[in-house]
mmCIF file of C-alpha atoms in Angstrom:
data_model
loop_
_atom_site.group_PDB
_atom_site.id
_atom_site.type_symbol
_atom_site.label_atom_id
_atom_site.label_comp_id
_atom_site.label_asym_id
_atom_site.label_seq_id
_atom_site.Cartn_x
_atom_site.Cartn_y
_atom_site.Cartn_z
ATOM 1 C CA THR U 30 20.555 2.661 -3.751
ATOM 2 C CA GLN U 31 20.638 1.531 -7.370
ATOM 3 C CA ALA U 32 22.715 1.478 -10.590
ATOM 4 C CA LEU U 33 25.797 -0.582 -9.605
ATOM 5 C CA ALA U 34 24.231 -0.798 -6.166
ATOM 6 C CA ASN U 35 26.204 -0.771 -2.957
ATOM 7 C CA VAL U 36 23.688 -2.516 -0.727
ATOM 8 C CA THR U 37 25.552 -1.501 2.418
ATOM 9 C CA TYR U 38 24.365 2.063 1.800
ATOM 10 C CA GLY U 39 20.937 1.128 3.135
ATOM 11 C CA PRO U 40 21.688 -0.165 6.642
ATOM 12 C CA GLU U 41 24.751 2.043 7.084
ATOM 13 C CA GLY U 42 22.925 5.151 5.931
ATOM 14 C CA LEU U 43 19.975 4.500 8.224
ATOM 15 C CA ALA U 44 22.308 3.941 11.154
ATOM 16 C CA MET U 45 24.113 7.211 10.453
ATOM 17 C CA MET U 46 20.897 9.198 10.272
ATOM 18 C CA ALA U 47 19.598 7.485 13.409
ATOM 19 C CA SER U 48 22.743 8.675 15.176
ATOM 20 C CA GLY U 49 21.855 12.266 14.321
ATOM 21 C CA LEU U 50 23.510 12.931 10.970
ATOM 22 C CA SER U 51 21.484 14.712 8.313
ATOM 23 C CA ALA U 52 20.795 13.169 4.916
ATOM 24 C CA GLU U 53 23.517 15.338 3.352
ATOM 25 C CA GLN U 54 26.086 14.472 6.019
ATOM 26 C CA THR U 55 25.263 10.790 5.641
ATOM 27 C CA LEU U 56 25.628 10.889 1.870
ATOM 28 C CA GLU U 57 28.996 12.611 2.169
ATOM 29 C CA LYS U 58 30.310 9.903 4.496
ATOM 30 C CA LEU U 59 28.962 7.041 2.386
ATOM 31 C CA LEU U 60 30.525 8.346 -0.811
ATOM 32 C CA ALA U 61 33.839 9.155 0.876
ATOM 33 C CA GLY U 62 34.216 5.526 1.878
ATOM 34 C CA ASP U 63 33.328 4.080 -1.522
ATOM 35 C CA PRO U 64 35.979 4.092 -4.287
ATOM 36 C CA ASN U 65 33.295 3.150 -6.836
ATOM 37 C CA HIS U 66 30.979 6.062 -6.080
ATOM 38 C CA ALA U 67 31.002 7.124 -9.736
ATOM 39 C CA HIS U 68 28.981 3.998 -10.521
ATOM 40 C CA ARG U 69 26.503 4.441 -7.671
ATOM 41 C CA GLN U 70 23.125 6.061 -7.394
ATOM 42 C CA ILE U 71 21.554 6.773 -4.027
ATOM 43 C CA GLY U 72 18.767 8.843 -2.508
ATOM 44 C CA LEU U 73 18.287 9.688 1.169
ATOM 45 C CA ALA U 74 15.630 11.506 3.189
ATOM 46 C CA ASP U 75 15.938 12.177 6.911
ATOM 47 C CA LYS U 76 13.357 12.597 9.677
ATOM 48 C CA ASN U 77 13.647 16.391 9.559
ATOM 49 C CA GLY U 78 12.520 16.621 5.948
ATOM 50 C CA GLY U 79 15.985 16.909 4.482
ATOM 51 C CA ALA U 80 16.696 15.043 1.266
ATOM 52 C CA THR U 81 19.668 14.553 -0.998
ATOM 53 C CA ALA U 82 20.843 12.283 -3.793
ATOM 54 C CA HIS U 83 23.857 11.247 -5.832
ATOM 55 C CA THR U 84 24.052 10.033 -9.417
ATOM 56 C CA GLY U 85 27.560 8.959 -10.351
ATOM 57 C CA GLY U 86 29.002 10.044 -13.658
ATOM 58 C CA GLU U 87 29.463 6.439 -14.795
ATOM 59 C CA CYS U 88 25.788 5.442 -14.329
ATOM 60 C CA ASN U 89 24.116 4.259 -17.524
ATOM 61 C CA GLY U 90 22.000 6.948 -19.192
ATOM 62 C CA TRP U 91 19.620 8.454 -19.039
ATOM 63 C CA ALA U 92 20.459 8.810 -15.349
ATOM 64 C CA GLY U 93 19.662 11.500 -12.841
ATOM 65 C CA HIS U 94 17.729 12.511 -9.754
ATOM 66 C CA LYS U 95 15.246 15.128 -8.591
ATOM 67 C CA ILE U 96 15.101 16.350 -5.004
ATOM 68 C CA GLY U 97 12.042 17.842 -3.338
ATOM 69 C CA LYS U 98 10.906 18.669 0.161
ATOM 70 C CA GLY U 99 11.322 15.475 2.156
ATOM 71 C CA TYR U 100 11.820 13.224 -0.851
ATOM 72 C CA THR U 101 14.062 12.355 -3.750
ATOM 73 C CA CYS U 102 13.449 10.279 -6.855
ATOM 74 C CA GLN U 103 16.156 8.913 -9.100
ATOM 75 C CA GLY U 104 16.658 6.500 -11.932
ATOM 76 C CA ASN U 105 19.060 5.207 -14.540
ATOM 77 C CA ILE U 106 18.610 3.708 -17.996
ATOM 78 C CA LEU U 107 15.447 5.821 -18.187
ATOM 79 C CA THR U 108 13.790 7.121 -21.348
ATOM 80 C CA GLY U 109 14.535 10.658 -20.158
ATOM 81 C CA GLY U 110 14.317 13.232 -17.413
ATOM 82 C CA ASN U 111 10.561 13.636 -17.902
ATOM 83 C CA THR U 112 10.174 10.375 -15.983
ATOM 84 C CA LEU U 113 11.489 11.996 -12.815
ATOM 85 C CA GLU U 114 9.524 15.197 -13.415
ATOM 86 C CA ALA U 115 6.307 13.189 -13.629
ATOM 87 C CA MET U 116 7.180 11.189 -10.528
ATOM 88 C CA ALA U 117 7.910 14.290 -8.477
ATOM 89 C CA GLU U 118 4.702 16.018 -9.527
ATOM 90 C CA ALA U 119 2.611 12.943 -8.714
ATOM 91 C CA PHE U 120 4.238 12.493 -5.322
ATOM 92 C CA GLU U 121 3.666 16.141 -4.405
ATOM 93 C CA THR U 122 0.050 16.361 -5.584
ATOM 94 C CA THR U 123 -1.417 12.949 -4.737
ATOM 95 C CA LYS U 124 -3.665 12.820 -1.684
ATOM 96 C CA GLY U 125 -3.493 9.971 0.782
ATOM 97 C CA GLU U 126 -0.877 8.231 2.844
ATOM 98 C CA LEU U 127 2.770 7.692 1.952
ATOM 99 C CA ALA U 128 2.192 4.364 0.175
ATOM 100 C CA ASP U 129 -0.448 5.941 -2.079
ATOM 101 C CA ARG U 130 1.885 8.800 -3.006
ATOM 102 C CA LEU U 131 4.761 6.413 -3.691
ATOM 103 C CA VAL U 132 2.821 4.169 -6.061
ATOM 104 C CA ALA U 133 1.272 7.224 -7.727
ATOM 105 C CA ALA U 134 4.804 8.439 -8.430
ATOM 106 C CA LEU U 135 5.803 5.054 -9.842
ATOM 107 C CA LEU U 136 2.737 4.974 -12.060
ATOM 108 C CA ALA U 137 3.328 8.511 -13.325
ATOM 109 C CA GLY U 138 6.944 7.785 -14.187
ATOM 110 C CA ASP U 139 6.008 4.538 -15.869
ATOM 111 C CA THR U 140 3.306 6.245 -17.923
ATOM 112 C CA VAL U 141 5.598 8.857 -19.489
ATOM 113 C CA GLY U 142 8.441 6.470 -20.269
ATOM 114 C CA GLY U 143 10.045 4.863 -17.253
ATOM 115 C CA ASP U 144 12.805 2.330 -17.793
ATOM 116 C CA SER U 145 13.987 2.298 -21.400
ATOM 117 C CA ARG U 146 14.351 -1.495 -21.252
ATOM 118 C CA GLY U 147 10.661 -2.058 -20.513
ATOM 119 C CA LYS U 148 8.729 -3.280 -17.480
ATOM 120 C CA GLN U 149 9.254 -6.253 -15.196
ATOM 121 C CA ALA U 150 8.910 -5.545 -11.462
ATOM 122 C CA ALA U 151 7.714 -2.971 -8.933
ATOM 123 C CA ALA U 152 7.737 -2.732 -5.150
ATOM 124 C CA VAL U 153 6.777 -0.464 -2.260
ATOM 125 C CA TYR U 154 7.991 -0.715 1.334
ATOM 126 C CA VAL U 155 6.793 1.462 4.228
ATOM 127 C CA VAL U 156 7.648 1.145 7.905
ATOM 128 C CA LYS U 157 6.315 3.054 10.900
ATOM 129 C CA PRO U 158 6.211 2.420 14.661
ATOM 130 C CA ASN U 159 3.662 -0.301 15.491
ATOM 131 C CA GLY U 160 2.510 -0.193 11.887
ATOM 132 C CA GLY U 161 2.473 -3.946 11.277
ATOM 133 C CA TYR U 162 -0.368 -6.408 11.654
ATOM 134 C CA GLY U 163 -1.919 -6.040 15.082
ATOM 135 C CA GLY U 164 0.526 -3.237 15.876
ATOM 136 C CA ASN U 165 3.202 -5.759 16.821
ATOM 137 C CA ASN U 166 6.027 -4.658 14.519
ATOM 138 C CA GLU U 167 7.024 -1.755 12.299
ATOM 139 C CA TYR U 168 6.501 -3.409 8.898
ATOM 140 C CA TYR U 169 3.437 -1.489 7.770
ATOM 141 C CA LEU U 170 3.503 -2.359 4.082
ATOM 142 C CA ASP U 171 5.869 -4.554 2.075
ATOM 143 C CA LEU U 172 4.529 -5.397 -1.372
ATOM 144 C CA ARG U 173 6.178 -6.373 -4.627
ATOM 145 C CA VAL U 174 5.285 -7.648 -8.078
ATOM 146 C CA ASP U 175 7.951 -9.660 -9.892
ATOM 147 C CA ASP U 176 8.221 -10.680 -13.553
ATOM 148 C CA ASP U 177 4.909 -9.207 -14.672
ATOM 149 C CA PRO U 178 4.039 -7.408 -17.940
ATOM 150 C CA ASP U 179 2.309 -4.570 -16.056
ATOM 151 C CA PRO U 180 3.912 -4.538 -12.598
ATOM 152 C CA VAL U 181 3.124 -0.982 -11.495
ATOM 153 C CA ASN U 182 -0.617 -1.247 -12.089
ATOM 154 C CA ARG U 183 -0.593 -4.601 -10.325
ATOM 155 C CA LEU U 184 1.205 -2.965 -7.415
ATOM 156 C CA VAL U 185 -1.412 -0.197 -7.235
ATOM 157 C CA LYS U 186 -4.107 -2.872 -6.884
ATOM 158 C CA LEU U 187 -2.142 -4.643 -4.149
ATOM 159 C CA VAL U 188 -1.821 -1.415 -2.174
ATOM 160 C CA LYS U 189 -5.588 -0.907 -2.384
ATOM 161 C CA LEU U 190 -6.130 -4.468 -1.138
ATOM 162 C CA HIS U 191 -3.698 -3.829 1.705
ATOM 163 C CA HIS U 192 -5.664 -0.755 2.742
ATOM 164 C CA PHE U 193 -8.845 -2.807 2.789
ATOM 165 C CA PHE U 194 -7.606 -5.842 4.681
ATOM 166 C CA PHE U 195 -5.239 -4.116 7.089
ATOM 167 C CA GLY U 196 -6.855 -0.712 7.450
ATOM 168 C CA THR U 197 -9.179 0.256 10.284
ATOM 169 C CA PRO U 198 -12.616 1.836 9.918
ATOM 170 C CA LYS U 199 -12.993 5.577 9.613
ATOM 171 C CA ALA U 200 -15.504 7.086 12.021
ATOM 172 C CA GLU U 201 -17.570 8.489 9.158
ATOM 173 C CA ASP U 202 -17.854 5.023 7.579
ATOM 174 C CA LEU U 203 -19.365 3.270 10.604
ATOM 175 C CA LEU U 204 -23.018 2.355 10.098
ATOM 176 C CA PRO U 205 -25.508 1.259 12.782
ATOM 177 C CA ILE U 206 -26.438 -2.373 12.178
ATOM 178 C CA ASP U 207 -30.207 -2.047 11.872
ATOM 179 C CA SER U 208 -32.622 -4.878 11.169
ATOM 180 C CA LYS U 209 -32.247 -4.462 7.401
ATOM 181 C CA ILE U 210 -28.462 -4.806 7.498
ATOM 182 C CA ALA U 211 -28.688 -7.626 10.048
ATOM 183 C CA THR U 212 -31.094 -9.514 7.777
ATOM 184 C CA GLU U 213 -28.775 -9.010 4.821
ATOM 185 C CA ILE U 214 -25.789 -10.332 6.770
ATOM 186 C CA GLN U 215 -27.726 -13.259 8.244
ATOM 187 C CA THR U 216 -28.830 -14.268 4.756
ATOM 188 C CA VAL U 217 -25.248 -14.341 3.498
ATOM 189 C CA LEU U 218 -23.939 -16.089 6.608
ATOM 190 C CA LYS U 219 -26.608 -18.773 6.386
ATOM 191 C CA ARG U 220 -25.864 -19.402 2.718
ATOM 192 C CA LEU U 221 -22.164 -19.767 3.553
ATOM 193 C CA GLY U 222 -22.794 -22.082 6.502
ATOM 194 C CA TYR U 223 -21.769 -19.752 9.338
ATOM 195 C CA PHE U 224 -25.273 -19.137 10.682
ATOM 196 C CA ARG U 225 -27.919 -21.770 11.424
ATOM 197 C CA GLY U 226 -30.550 -19.683 13.156
ATOM 198 C CA ASN U 227 -33.634 -17.977 11.809
ATOM 199 C CA ILE U 228 -33.208 -14.970 9.562
ATOM 200 C CA ASP U 229 -35.026 -12.489 11.774
ATOM 201 C CA GLY U 230 -32.995 -9.296 11.506
ATOM 202 C CA GLN U 231 -31.784 -9.522 15.103
ATOM 203 C CA TRP U 232 -28.165 -8.562 15.666
ATOM 204 C CA ASP U 233 -27.921 -10.878 18.635
ATOM 205 C CA GLU U 234 -25.027 -12.779 20.185
ATOM 206 C CA THR U 235 -25.485 -15.796 17.905
ATOM 207 C CA THR U 236 -25.426 -13.657 14.777
ATOM 208 C CA ARG U 237 -22.417 -11.689 15.979
ATOM 209 C CA ALA U 238 -20.524 -14.918 16.735
ATOM 210 C CA ALA U 239 -21.270 -16.217 13.240
ATOM 211 C CA PHE U 240 -20.175 -12.929 11.715
ATOM 212 C CA TRP U 241 -16.948 -12.956 13.730
ATOM 213 C CA ALA U 242 -16.158 -16.441 12.388
ATOM 214 C CA PHE U 243 -16.795 -15.122 8.884
ATOM 215 C CA CYS U 244 -14.472 -12.158 9.534
ATOM 216 C CA GLY U 245 -11.725 -14.543 10.625
ATOM 217 C CA VAL U 246 -11.883 -16.509 7.392
ATOM 218 C CA GLU U 247 -12.097 -13.401 5.189
ATOM 219 C CA ASN U 248 -9.321 -11.547 7.084
ATOM 220 C CA LEU U 249 -11.613 -8.749 8.219
ATOM 221 C CA GLU U 250 -10.571 -8.736 11.877
ATOM 222 C CA GLU U 251 -9.092 -5.243 11.558
ATOM 223 C CA ARG U 252 -12.440 -3.967 10.289
ATOM 224 C CA TRP U 253 -14.838 -5.526 12.815
ATOM 225 C CA SER U 254 -14.682 -7.428 16.080
ATOM 226 C CA PRO U 255 -17.187 -8.225 18.860
ATOM 227 C CA ASP U 256 -15.035 -6.187 21.243
ATOM 228 C CA LYS U 257 -14.909 -2.971 19.211
ATOM 229 C CA HIS U 258 -18.083 -1.161 18.115
ATOM 230 C CA PRO U 259 -20.029 -4.474 17.861
ATOM 231 C CA GLU U 260 -23.245 -2.643 16.923
ATOM 232 C CA LEU U 261 -21.595 -0.772 14.056
ATOM 233 C CA LEU U 262 -20.344 -1.977 10.673
ATOM 234 C CA ASP U 263 -17.730 -0.456 8.409
ATOM 235 C CA ARG U 264 -19.348 0.708 5.187
ATOM 236 C CA VAL U 265 -16.525 -0.763 3.094
ATOM 237 C CA VAL U 266 -17.068 -4.187 4.706
ATOM 238 C CA LEU U 267 -20.754 -4.060 3.838
ATOM 239 C CA GLU U 268 -19.864 -3.156 0.256
ATOM 240 C CA PHE U 269 -17.349 -6.022 0.180
ATOM 241 C CA ILE U 270 -20.016 -8.483 1.376
ATOM 242 C CA ARG U 271 -22.506 -7.266 -1.190
ATOM 243 C CA GLU U 272 -20.055 -7.401 -4.077
ATOM 244 C CA ARG U 273 -18.524 -10.755 -3.243
ATOM 245 C CA PHE U 274 -21.230 -12.804 -1.547
ATOM 246 C CA ALA U 275 -24.723 -11.341 -1.902
ATOM 247 C CA GLN U 276 -25.458 -12.950 -5.264
ATOM 248 C CA GLN U 277 -23.853 -16.338 -4.605
#
């Protein structure tokens, strides 16, 4: 919800849809109970792919919304309707997970005009069952950039970092840790003080323990652990090590 926001729309709307109401039914009930609905702007999407939106006649222009299959985008005080057109196209055509499509839409809208007042903040919030750190809550991704001259591009970078630090390896990216890779890792670990043994290219228990300590400090536990594929290494982790530590 935005414009002259009614922040109760969020929790109340979610509760209504959780009870079985569609997005359209929920919107109808929310607006019926709000005497200031002409000043409100709201978008809803339900679990069945339904989506709807409302832009009150008193919202500051340019104001409007665009509804697509399973999504809606809306804005007020925009430079024009092309902002929403660009957002919708980016959301529909971008590959990747929901967070990637959301920030792609933000970036597209920002690029063609966005908010007529300028730029200041951007945020993305995604929940899914067991989506949080360690699978222990539903808060998969909750990122924001406040008071920044280029907030959307900063947000795009944060989403990429989130994918790296909290993502899990893809099967096609797992590499066998041969003697060459083991030597490379031992060299870095020894330079950083994690490994005190001989650099011999052996991926033994001592080396794995040192690497696990390194992973703990660098927040790479989701990418490698001694209990999951200990003889394999995520390609993106190896690239991270090479870019950040190999030349130190």
